Each structure stands twice: as C-alpha cells, then as structure tokens.
PDB file of C-alpha atoms in Angstrom:
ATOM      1  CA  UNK A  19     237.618 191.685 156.667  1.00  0.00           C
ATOM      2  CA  UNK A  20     238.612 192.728 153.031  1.00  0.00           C
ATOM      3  CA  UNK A  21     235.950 195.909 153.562  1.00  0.00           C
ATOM      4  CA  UNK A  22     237.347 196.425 156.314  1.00  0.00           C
ATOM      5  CA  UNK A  23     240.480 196.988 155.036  1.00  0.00           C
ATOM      6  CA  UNK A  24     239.483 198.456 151.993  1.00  0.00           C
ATOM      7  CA  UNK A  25     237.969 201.211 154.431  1.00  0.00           C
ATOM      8  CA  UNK A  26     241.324 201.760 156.639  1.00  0.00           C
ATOM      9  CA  UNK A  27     243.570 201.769 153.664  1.00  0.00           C
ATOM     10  CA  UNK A  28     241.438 204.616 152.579  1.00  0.00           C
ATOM     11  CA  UNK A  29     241.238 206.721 155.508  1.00  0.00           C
ATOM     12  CA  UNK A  30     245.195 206.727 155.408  1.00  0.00           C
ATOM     13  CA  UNK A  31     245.622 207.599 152.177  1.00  0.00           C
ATOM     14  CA  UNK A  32     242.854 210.058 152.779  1.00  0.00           C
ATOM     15  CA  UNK A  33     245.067 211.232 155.688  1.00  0.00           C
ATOM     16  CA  UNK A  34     248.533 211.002 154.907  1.00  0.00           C
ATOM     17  CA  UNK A  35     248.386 212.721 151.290  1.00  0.00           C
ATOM     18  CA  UNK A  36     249.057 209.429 148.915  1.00  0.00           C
ATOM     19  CA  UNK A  37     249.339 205.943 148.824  1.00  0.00           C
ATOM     20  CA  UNK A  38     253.244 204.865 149.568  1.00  0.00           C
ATOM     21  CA  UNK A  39     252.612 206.972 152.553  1.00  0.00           C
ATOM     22  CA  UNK A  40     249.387 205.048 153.766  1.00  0.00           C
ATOM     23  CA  UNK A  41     251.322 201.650 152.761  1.00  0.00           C
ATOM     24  CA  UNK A  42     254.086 202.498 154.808  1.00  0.00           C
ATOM     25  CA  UNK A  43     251.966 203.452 158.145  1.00  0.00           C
ATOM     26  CA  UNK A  44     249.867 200.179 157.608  1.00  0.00           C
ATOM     27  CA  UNK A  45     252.935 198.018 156.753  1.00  0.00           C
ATOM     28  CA  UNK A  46     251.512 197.101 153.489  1.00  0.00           C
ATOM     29  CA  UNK A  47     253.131 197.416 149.908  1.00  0.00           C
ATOM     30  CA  UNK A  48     251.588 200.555 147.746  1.00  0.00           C
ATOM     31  CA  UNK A  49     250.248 198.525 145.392  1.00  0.00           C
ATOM     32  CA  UNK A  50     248.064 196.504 147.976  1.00  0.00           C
ATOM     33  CA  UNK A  51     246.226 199.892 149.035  1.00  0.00           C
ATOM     34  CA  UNK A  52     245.748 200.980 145.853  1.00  0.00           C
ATOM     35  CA  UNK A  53     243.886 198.011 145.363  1.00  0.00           C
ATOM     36  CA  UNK A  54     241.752 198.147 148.438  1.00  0.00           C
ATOM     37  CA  UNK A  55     240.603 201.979 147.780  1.00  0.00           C
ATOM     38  CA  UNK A  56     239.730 201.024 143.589  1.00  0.00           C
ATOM     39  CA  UNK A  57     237.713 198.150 145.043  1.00  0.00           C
ATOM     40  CA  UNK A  58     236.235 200.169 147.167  1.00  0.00           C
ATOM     41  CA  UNK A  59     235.600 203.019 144.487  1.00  0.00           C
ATOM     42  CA  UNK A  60     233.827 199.822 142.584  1.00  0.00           C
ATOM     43  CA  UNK A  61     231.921 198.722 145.332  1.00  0.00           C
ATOM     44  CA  UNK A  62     230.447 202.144 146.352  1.00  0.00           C
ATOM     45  CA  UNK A  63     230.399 202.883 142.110  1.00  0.00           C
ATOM     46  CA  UNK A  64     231.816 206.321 142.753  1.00  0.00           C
ATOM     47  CA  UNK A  65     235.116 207.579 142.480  1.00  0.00           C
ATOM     48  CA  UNK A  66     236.496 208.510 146.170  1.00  0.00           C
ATOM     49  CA  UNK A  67     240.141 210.112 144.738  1.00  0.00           C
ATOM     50  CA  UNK A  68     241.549 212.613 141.658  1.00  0.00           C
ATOM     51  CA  UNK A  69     244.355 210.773 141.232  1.00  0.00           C
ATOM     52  CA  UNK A  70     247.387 212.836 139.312  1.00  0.00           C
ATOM     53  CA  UNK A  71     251.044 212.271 139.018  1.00  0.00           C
ATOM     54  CA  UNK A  72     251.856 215.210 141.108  1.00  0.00           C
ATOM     55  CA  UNK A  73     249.211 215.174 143.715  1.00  0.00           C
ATOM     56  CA  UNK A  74     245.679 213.642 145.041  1.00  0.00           C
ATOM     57  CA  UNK A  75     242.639 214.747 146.511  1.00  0.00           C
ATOM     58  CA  UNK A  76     239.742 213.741 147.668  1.00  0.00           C
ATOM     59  CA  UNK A  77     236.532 213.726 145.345  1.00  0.00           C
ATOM     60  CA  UNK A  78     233.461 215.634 146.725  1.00  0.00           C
ATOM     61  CA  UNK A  79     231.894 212.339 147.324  1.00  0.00           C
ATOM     62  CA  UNK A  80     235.319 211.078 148.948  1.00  0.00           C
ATOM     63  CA  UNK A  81     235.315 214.139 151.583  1.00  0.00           C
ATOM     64  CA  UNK A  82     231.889 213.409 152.625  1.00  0.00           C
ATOM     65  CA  UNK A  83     233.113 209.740 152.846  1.00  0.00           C
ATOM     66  CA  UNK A  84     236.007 210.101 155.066  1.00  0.00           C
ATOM     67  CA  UNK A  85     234.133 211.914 157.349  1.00  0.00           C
ATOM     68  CA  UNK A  86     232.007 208.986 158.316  1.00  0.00           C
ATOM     69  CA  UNK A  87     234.593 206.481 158.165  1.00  0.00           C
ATOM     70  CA  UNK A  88     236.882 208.123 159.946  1.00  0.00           C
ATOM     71  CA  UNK A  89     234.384 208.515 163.042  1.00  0.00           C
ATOM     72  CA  UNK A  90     233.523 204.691 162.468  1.00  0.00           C
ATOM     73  CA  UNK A  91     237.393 203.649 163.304  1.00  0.00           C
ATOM     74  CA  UNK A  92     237.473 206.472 166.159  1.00  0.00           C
ATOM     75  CA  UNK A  93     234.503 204.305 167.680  1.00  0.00           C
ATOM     76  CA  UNK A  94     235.907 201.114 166.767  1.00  0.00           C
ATOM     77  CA  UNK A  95     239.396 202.026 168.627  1.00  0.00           C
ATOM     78  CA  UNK A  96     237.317 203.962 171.560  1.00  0.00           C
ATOM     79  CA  UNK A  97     235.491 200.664 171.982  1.00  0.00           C
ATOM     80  CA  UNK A  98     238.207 198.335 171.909  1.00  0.00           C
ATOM     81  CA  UNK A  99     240.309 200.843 173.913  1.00  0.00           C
ATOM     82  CA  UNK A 100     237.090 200.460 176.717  1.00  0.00           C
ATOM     83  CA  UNK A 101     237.308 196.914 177.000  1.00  0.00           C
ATOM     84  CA  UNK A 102     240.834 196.542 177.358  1.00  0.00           C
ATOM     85  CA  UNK A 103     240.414 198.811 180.288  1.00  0.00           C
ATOM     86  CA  UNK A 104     237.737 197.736 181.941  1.00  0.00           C
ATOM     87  CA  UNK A 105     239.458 195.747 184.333  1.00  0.00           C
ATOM     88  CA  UNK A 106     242.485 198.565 184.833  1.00  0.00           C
ATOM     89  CA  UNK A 107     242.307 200.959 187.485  1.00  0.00           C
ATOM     90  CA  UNK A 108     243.660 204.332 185.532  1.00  0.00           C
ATOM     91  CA  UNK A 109     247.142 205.164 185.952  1.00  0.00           C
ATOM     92  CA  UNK A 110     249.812 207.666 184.253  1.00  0.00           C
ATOM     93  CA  UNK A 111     250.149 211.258 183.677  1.00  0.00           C
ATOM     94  CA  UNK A 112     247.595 213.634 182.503  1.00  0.00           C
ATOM     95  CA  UNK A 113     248.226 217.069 181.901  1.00  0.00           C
ATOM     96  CA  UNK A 114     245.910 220.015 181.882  1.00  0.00           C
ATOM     97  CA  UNK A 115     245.074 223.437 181.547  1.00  0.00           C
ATOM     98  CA  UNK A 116     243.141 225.209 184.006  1.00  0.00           C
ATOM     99  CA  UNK A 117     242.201 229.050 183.849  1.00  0.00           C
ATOM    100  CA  UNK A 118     243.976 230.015 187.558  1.00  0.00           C
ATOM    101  CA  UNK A 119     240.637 230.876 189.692  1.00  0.00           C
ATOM    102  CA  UNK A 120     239.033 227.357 187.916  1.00  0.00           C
ATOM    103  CA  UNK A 121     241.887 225.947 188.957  1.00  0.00           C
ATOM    104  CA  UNK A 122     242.393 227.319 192.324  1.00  0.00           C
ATOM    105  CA  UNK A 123     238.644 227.763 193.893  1.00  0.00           C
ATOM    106  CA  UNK A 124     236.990 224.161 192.284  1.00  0.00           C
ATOM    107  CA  UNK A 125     239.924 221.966 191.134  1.00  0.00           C
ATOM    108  CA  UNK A 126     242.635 222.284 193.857  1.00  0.00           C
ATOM    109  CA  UNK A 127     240.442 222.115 196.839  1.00  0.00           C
ATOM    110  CA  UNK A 128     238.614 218.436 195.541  1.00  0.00           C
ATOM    111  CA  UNK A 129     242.092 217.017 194.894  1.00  0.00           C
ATOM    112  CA  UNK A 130     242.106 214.604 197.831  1.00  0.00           C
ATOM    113  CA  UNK A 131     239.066 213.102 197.173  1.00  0.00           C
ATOM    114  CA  UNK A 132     240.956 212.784 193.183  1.00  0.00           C
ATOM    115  CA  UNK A 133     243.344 210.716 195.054  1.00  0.00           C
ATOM    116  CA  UNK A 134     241.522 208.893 196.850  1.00  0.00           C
ATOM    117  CA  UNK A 135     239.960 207.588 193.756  1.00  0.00           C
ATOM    118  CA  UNK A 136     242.486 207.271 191.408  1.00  0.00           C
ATOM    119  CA  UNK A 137     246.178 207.122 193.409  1.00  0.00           C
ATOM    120  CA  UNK A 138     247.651 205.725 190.550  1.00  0.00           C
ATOM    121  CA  UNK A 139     247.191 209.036 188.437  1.00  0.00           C
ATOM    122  CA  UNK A 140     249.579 211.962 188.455  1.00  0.00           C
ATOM    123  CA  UNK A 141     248.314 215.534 187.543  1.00  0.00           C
ATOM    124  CA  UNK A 142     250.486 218.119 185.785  1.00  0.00           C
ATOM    125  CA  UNK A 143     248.035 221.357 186.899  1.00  0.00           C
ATOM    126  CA  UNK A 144     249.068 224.446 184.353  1.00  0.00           C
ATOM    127  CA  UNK A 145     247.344 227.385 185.266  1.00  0.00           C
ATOM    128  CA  UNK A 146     246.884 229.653 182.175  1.00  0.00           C
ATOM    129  CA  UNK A 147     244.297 232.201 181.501  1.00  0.00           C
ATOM    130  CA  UNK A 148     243.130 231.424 178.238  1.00  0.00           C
ATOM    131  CA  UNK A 149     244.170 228.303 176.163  1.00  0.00           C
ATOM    132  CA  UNK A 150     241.409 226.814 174.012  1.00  0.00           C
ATOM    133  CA  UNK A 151     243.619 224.172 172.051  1.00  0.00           C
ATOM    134  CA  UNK A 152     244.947 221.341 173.505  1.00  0.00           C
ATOM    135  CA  UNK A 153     246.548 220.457 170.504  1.00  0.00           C
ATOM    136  CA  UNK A 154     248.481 222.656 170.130  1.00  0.00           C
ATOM    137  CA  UNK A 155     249.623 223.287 173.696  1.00  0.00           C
ATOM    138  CA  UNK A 156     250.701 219.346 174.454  1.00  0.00           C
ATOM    139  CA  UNK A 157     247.599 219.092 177.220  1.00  0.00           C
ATOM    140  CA  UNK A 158     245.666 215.852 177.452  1.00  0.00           C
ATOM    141  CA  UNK A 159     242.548 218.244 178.058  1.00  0.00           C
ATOM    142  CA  UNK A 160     241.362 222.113 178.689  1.00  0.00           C
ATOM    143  CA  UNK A 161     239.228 223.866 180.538  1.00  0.00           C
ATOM    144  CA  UNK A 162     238.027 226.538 178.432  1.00  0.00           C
ATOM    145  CA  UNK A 163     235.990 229.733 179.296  1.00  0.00           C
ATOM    146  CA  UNK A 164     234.466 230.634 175.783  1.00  0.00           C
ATOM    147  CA  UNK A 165     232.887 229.305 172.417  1.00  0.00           C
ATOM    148  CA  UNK A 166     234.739 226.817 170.051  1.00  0.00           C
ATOM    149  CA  UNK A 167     235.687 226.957 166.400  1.00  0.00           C
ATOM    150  CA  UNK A 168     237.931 224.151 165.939  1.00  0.00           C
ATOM    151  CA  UNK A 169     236.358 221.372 164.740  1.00  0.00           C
ATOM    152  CA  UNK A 170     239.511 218.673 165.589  1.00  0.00           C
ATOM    153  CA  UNK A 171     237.702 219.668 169.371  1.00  0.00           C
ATOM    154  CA  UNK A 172     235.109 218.380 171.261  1.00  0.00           C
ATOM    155  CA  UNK A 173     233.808 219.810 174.967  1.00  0.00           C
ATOM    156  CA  UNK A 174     231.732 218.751 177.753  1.00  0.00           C
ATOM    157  CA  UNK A 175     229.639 221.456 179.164  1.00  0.00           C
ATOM    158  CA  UNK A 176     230.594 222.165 182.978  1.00  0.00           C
ATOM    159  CA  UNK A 177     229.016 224.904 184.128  1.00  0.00           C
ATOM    160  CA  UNK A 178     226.676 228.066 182.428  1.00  0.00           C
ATOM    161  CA  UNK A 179     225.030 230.355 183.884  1.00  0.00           C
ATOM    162  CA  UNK A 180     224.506 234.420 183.902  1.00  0.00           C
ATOM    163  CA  UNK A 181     227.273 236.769 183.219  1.00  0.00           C
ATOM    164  CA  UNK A 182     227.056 238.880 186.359  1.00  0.00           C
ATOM    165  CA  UNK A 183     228.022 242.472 187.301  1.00  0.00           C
ATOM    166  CA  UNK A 184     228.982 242.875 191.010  1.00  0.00           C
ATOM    167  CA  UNK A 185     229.890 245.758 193.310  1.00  0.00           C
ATOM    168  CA  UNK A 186     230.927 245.185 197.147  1.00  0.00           C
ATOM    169  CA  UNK A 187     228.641 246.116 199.522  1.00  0.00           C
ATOM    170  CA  UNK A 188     230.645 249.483 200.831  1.00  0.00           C
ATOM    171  CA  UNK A 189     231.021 250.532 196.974  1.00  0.00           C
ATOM    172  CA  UNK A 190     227.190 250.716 196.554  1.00  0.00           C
ATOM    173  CA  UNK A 191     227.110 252.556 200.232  1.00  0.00           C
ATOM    174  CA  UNK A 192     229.289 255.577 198.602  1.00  0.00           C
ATOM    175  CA  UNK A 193     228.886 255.698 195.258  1.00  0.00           C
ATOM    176  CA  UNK A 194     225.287 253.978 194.753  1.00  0.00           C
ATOM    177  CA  UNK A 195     223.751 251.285 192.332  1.00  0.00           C
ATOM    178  CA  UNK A 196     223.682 251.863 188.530  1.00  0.00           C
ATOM    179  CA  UNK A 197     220.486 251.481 187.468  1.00  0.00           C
ATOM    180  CA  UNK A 198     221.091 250.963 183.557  1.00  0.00           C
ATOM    181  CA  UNK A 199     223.636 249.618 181.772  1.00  0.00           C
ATOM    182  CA  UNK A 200     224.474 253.125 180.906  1.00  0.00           C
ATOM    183  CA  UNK A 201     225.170 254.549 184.123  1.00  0.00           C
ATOM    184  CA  UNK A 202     228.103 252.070 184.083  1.00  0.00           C
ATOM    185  CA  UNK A 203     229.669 255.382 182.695  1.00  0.00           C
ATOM    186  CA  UNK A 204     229.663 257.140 186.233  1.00  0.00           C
ATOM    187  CA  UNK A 205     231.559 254.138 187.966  1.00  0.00           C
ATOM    188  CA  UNK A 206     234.653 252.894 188.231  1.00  0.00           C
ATOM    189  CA  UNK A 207     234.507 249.625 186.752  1.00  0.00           C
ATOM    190  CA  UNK A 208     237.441 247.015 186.921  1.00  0.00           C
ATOM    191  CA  UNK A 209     238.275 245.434 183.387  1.00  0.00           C
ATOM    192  CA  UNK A 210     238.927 241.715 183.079  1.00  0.00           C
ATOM    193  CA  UNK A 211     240.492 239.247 180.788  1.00  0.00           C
ATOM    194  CA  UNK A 212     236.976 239.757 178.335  1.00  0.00           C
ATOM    195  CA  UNK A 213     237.711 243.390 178.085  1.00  0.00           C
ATOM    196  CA  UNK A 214     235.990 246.799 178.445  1.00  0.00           C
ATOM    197  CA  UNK A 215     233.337 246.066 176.227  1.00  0.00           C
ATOM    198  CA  UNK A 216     230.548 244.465 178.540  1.00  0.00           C
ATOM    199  CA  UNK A 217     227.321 242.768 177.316  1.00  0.00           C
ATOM    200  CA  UNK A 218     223.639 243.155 178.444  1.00  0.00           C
ATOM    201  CA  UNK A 219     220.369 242.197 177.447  1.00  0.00           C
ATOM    202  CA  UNK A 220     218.986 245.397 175.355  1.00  0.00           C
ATOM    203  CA  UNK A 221     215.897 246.668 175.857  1.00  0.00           C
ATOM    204  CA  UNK A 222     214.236 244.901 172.735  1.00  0.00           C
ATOM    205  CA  UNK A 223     215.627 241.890 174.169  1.00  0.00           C
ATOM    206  CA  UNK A 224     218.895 242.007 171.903  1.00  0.00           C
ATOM    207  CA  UNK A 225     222.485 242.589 172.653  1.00  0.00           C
ATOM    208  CA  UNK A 226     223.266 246.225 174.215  1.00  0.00           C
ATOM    209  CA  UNK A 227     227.271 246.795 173.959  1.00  0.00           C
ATOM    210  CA  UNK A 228     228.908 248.829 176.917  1.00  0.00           C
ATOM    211  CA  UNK A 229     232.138 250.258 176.734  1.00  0.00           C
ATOM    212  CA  UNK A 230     233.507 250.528 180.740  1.00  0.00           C
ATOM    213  CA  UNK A 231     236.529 252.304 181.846  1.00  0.00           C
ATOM    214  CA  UNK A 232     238.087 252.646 185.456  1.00  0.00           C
ATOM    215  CA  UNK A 233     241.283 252.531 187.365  1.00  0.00           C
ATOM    216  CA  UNK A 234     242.172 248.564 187.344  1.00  0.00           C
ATOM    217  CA  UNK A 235     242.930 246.377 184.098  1.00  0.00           C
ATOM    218  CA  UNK A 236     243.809 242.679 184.847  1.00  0.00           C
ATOM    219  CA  UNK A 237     243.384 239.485 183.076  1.00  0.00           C
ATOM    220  CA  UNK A 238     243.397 237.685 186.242  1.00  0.00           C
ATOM    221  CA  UNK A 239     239.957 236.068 187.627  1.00  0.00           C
ATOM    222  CA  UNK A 240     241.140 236.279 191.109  1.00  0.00           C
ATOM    223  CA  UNK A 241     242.325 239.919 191.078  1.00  0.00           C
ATOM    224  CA  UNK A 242     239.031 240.984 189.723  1.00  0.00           C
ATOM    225  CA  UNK A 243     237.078 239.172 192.506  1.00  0.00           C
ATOM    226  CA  UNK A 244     239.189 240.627 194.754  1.00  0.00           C
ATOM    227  CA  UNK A 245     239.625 244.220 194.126  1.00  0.00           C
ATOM    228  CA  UNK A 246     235.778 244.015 193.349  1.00  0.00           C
ATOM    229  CA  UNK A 247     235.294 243.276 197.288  1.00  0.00           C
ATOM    230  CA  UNK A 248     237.312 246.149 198.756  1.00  0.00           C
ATOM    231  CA  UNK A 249     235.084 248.337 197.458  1.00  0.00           C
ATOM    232  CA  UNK A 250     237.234 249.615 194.470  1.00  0.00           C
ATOM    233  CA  UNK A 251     234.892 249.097 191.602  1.00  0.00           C
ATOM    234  CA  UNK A 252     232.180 247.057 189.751  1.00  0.00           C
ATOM    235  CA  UNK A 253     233.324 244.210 187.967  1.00  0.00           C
ATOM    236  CA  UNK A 254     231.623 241.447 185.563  1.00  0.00           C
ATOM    237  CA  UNK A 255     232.639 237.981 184.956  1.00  0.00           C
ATOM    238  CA  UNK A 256     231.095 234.629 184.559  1.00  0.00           C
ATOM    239  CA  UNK A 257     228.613 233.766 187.743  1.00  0.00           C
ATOM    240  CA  UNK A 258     230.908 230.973 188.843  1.00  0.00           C
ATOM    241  CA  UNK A 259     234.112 233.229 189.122  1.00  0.00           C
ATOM    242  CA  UNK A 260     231.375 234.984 192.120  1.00  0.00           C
ATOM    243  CA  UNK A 261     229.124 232.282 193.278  1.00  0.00           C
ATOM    244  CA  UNK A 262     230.932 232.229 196.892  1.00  0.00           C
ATOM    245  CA  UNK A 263     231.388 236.161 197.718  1.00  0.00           C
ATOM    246  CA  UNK A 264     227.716 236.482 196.269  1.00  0.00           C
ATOM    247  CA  UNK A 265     225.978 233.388 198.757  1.00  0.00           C
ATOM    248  CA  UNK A 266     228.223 235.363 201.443  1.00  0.00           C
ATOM    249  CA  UNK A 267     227.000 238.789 201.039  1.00  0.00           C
ATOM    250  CA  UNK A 268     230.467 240.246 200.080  1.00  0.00           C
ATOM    251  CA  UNK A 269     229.314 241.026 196.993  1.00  0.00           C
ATOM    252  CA  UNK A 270     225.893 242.235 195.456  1.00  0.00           C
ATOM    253  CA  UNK A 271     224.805 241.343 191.814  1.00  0.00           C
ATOM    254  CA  UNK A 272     223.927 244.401 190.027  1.00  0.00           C
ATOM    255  CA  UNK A 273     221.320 244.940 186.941  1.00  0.00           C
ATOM    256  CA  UNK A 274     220.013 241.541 187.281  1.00  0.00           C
ATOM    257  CA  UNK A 275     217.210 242.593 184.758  1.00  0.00           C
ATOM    258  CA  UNK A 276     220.128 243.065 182.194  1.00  0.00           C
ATOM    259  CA  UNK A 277     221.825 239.849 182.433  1.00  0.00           C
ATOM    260  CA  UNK A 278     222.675 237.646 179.552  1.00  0.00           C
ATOM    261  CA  UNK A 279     223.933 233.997 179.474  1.00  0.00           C
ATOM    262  CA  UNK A 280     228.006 233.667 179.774  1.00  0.00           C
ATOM    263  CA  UNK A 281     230.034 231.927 177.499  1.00  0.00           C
ATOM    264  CA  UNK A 282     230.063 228.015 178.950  1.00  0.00           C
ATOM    265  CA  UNK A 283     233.273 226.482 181.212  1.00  0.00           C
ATOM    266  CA  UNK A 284     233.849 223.741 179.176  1.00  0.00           C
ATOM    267  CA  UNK A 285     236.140 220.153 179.361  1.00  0.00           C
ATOM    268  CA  UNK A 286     237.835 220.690 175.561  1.00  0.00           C
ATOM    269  CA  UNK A 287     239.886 217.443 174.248  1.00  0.00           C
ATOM    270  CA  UNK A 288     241.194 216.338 170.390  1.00  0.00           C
ATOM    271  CA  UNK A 289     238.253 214.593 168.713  1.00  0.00           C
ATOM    272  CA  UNK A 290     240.474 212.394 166.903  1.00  0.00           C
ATOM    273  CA  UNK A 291     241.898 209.491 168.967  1.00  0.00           C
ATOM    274  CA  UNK A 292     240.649 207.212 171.976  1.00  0.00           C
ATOM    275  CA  UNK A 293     240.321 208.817 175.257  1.00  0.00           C
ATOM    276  CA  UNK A 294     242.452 206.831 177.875  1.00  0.00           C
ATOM    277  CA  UNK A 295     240.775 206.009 180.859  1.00  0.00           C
ATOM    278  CA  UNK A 296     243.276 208.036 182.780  1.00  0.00           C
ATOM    279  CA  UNK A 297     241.381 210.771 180.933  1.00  0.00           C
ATOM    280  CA  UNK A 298     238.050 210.133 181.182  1.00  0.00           C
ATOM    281  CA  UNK A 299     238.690 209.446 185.076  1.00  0.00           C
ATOM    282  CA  UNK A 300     239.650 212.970 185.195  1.00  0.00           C
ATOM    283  CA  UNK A 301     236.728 214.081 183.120  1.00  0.00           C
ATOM    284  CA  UNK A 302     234.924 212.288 185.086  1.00  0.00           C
ATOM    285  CA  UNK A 303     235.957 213.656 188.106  1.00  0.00           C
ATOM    286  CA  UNK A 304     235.543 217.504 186.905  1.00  0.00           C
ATOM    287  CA  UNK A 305     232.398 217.101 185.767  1.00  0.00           C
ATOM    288  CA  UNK A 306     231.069 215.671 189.634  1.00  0.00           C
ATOM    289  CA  UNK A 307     232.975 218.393 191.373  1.00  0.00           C
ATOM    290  CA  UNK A 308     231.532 220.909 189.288  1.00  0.00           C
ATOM    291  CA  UNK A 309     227.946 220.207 189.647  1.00  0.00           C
ATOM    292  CA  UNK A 310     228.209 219.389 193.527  1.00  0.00           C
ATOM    293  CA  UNK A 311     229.545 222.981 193.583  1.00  0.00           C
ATOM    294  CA  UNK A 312     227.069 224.703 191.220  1.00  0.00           C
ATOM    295  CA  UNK A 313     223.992 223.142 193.809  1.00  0.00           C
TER     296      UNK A 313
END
C-alpha cells in the first residue's frame, strides 16, 4: 500500500506543479508527500524531481517515469470503473460531435435501434464540420475525418477506404471522363472542406498534387454529394461520403487507377480518465453501425 502511495503522491505532484498542491488534491499534509516521492526516489535510487525554491520539474528519468505510472492508475481506475458497472445498464448524457453528412447518412438513421439498446441514454448530436479535440470543445467524444497530433487523444478506427473522385452520370455524357489527374484542369470541379488541392497516386507510385478550380466552393459533405449528382461538376471526398450514390449508379468513380487511401473516420476521446460506460455504449454502438454499413 505504502508503494502505492508513494506512486500516486508522485503522479500529483508530477501533475499539479508542487507538493502543497498534490497534498491538497489527495487530502494529505505536504510534508507526507514529500515523503512518499523521496522514498520513492530511494527505492528506484534515482532522483525523479529538481527541486528549487521557486519551481520543480521533473528529472529526465522522472518524465519517462510518469509516463508509465500515470497509464498504470488510468488502468487501475478504468478497471475498477468496469466492475462497478458491470451490473448497470448505461445511463446519462453524452455529447458528441459529428461531421453533418456522418451524422446525418450513418448516425441519425440507426438511432432507434440506439434506443432500443440503451433507453436510459440521452444524446446531445452537434453537427460540426471539423472538430478534432474533444477537449477542448466540452464533447464526451468526436468523430473526426483526418490524422491526429494530440497526444492527450486516442481514436478508434471506423471506416478507411479510397479517396474517390466522382462525376454524375449526365456530366461525363457532355463533358467526358478525365483521363489523368491533369485533365482535372478542363473540368469544373466542386471544392470541398479539404480544399482545391486534390491528391493522387503519381506515376512513380508517390504523391501527385492537383490544384482544381470550378464554379462551387463548400465545406459541406452533403452539398458536394449533391451538386456532384446534378451534373454540375466532379467532386472528391472520402469513399464513405459516396458509397450510396456510387452502389446506385448516380454517380461514377473516376481515375480509379489514381486513387490513394483517405484520411481515416475516426471515434477520438481524452486519453486521460476512465471511459463511462455510457461512453463506451456509444462507441460501441458506432463502431457496429459503421461496419454493417461499410459491407
């Protein structure tokens, strides 16, 4: 028990910037935890703080330290957290960001089954383009189009697949098929949230940069699918955003041979604090809807 506490006096200290600080979050005097971290700096025989009257840091030994034992008492409280829920059918709020046509062709349409699953949960549904931090928006989770630099994040993978470059049928009738990447600059193409600098698979198997203009700039997934089916331009977008108009016919992938991976639709969450099972219900859930509609 005393390593135990050795080990959580110095994670707060570690976090909170100094020892009356940590004392005061674990209800414990300052000179108690400044104990437990020297008998810990004995134990381990390194020094785990630079200790100054002004400030304190961690030692390079201490960083690499915290790291681990910080993940250890994120597992310990994820653990206990599971057990103590076990037996509870998930209940409460959880909010979430959605990009809209996420939201609106995969989420929305699965919510009764949700429901029926889990009536005790209530959904706050906020449709936003682009958010990639949950953190920092209030959400419980994300789901994120794009790559991740934040390490306070982790993701679950929902969907990848090709980034694909569609025309509708009567487009190609008047204006024909581009059969390069570079005869994108004879078309109108429609610009999305990404920009008008499309990606394609070069010819030496790198990356081959396009810049695309046209008539129609919109950061909105389901304006882009749907001017792209009257006819108005070519657009390009993550498979999923297309997966329905192209099993239908309405629209027509275009320089397949081209194609490169899209950036991953991901679950994003804060790494650093137990996942209620209100949470991972709805993780859960989006991660069962999304597959059954990728098949």
């Amino acid at each position: 028990m005393n390593r135990f506490q050795d080990i959580l006096s110095f994670v707060r200290v570690a976090e909170l910037g100094g020892f009356t600080a940590a004392a005061k979050a674990l209800s414990s005097s300052t000179s108690a935890v400044t104990k437990s971290v020297t008998r810990l700096e004995e134990g381990l025989g390194v020094q785990l703080l630079h200790r100054t009257t002004r400030r304190m840091h961690l030692t390079e030994y201490g960083a690499e330290y915290y790291e681990r034992c910080r993940q250890i008492l994120i597992d310990l409280d994820e653990a206990e957290g599971s057990i103590r829920e076990a037996n509870i059918a998930p209940s409460g709020q959880v909010r979430i960001a959605l990009p809209p046509s996420f939201g609106r062709m995969t989420v929305i349409p699965a919510l009764p089954e949700f429901y029926e699953r889990y009536p005790n949960v209530v959904l706050d549904l906020c449709l936003k383009s682009q958010t990639a931090n949950p953190i920092e928006g209030g959400f419980d989770l994300v789901v994120h189009s794009g790559r991740l630099a934040d390490s306070r994040l982790i993701n679950r993978i929902l969907v990848r697949g090709a980034q694909k470059t569609v025309a509708a049928p009567s487009y190609i009738e008047r204006y024909g098929k581009p059969e390069t990447p570079a005869d994108l600059d004879r078309h109108n193409c429609i610009v999305g949230a990404f920009g008008p600098n499309w990606h394609f698979r070069g010819v030496d198997g790198g990356d081959e940069v396009i810049r695309v203009s046209g008539c129609l700039t919109t950061d909105s997934g389901d304006i882009l699918r749907e001017a792209a089916m009257t006819g108005l331009g070519i657009s390009q977008a993550t498979w999923w955003l297309f997966r329905d108009e192209m099993r239908r016919g309405l629209l027509v992938p275009l320089l397949e041979e081209y194609e490169i991976e899209a950036d991953p639709i991901a679950i994003v969450f804060p790494a650093n604090r137990r996942t209620p099972a209100k949470v991972r219900a709805v993780v859960d859930f989006l991660l069962k809807i999304t597959r059954s509609s990728a098949a």
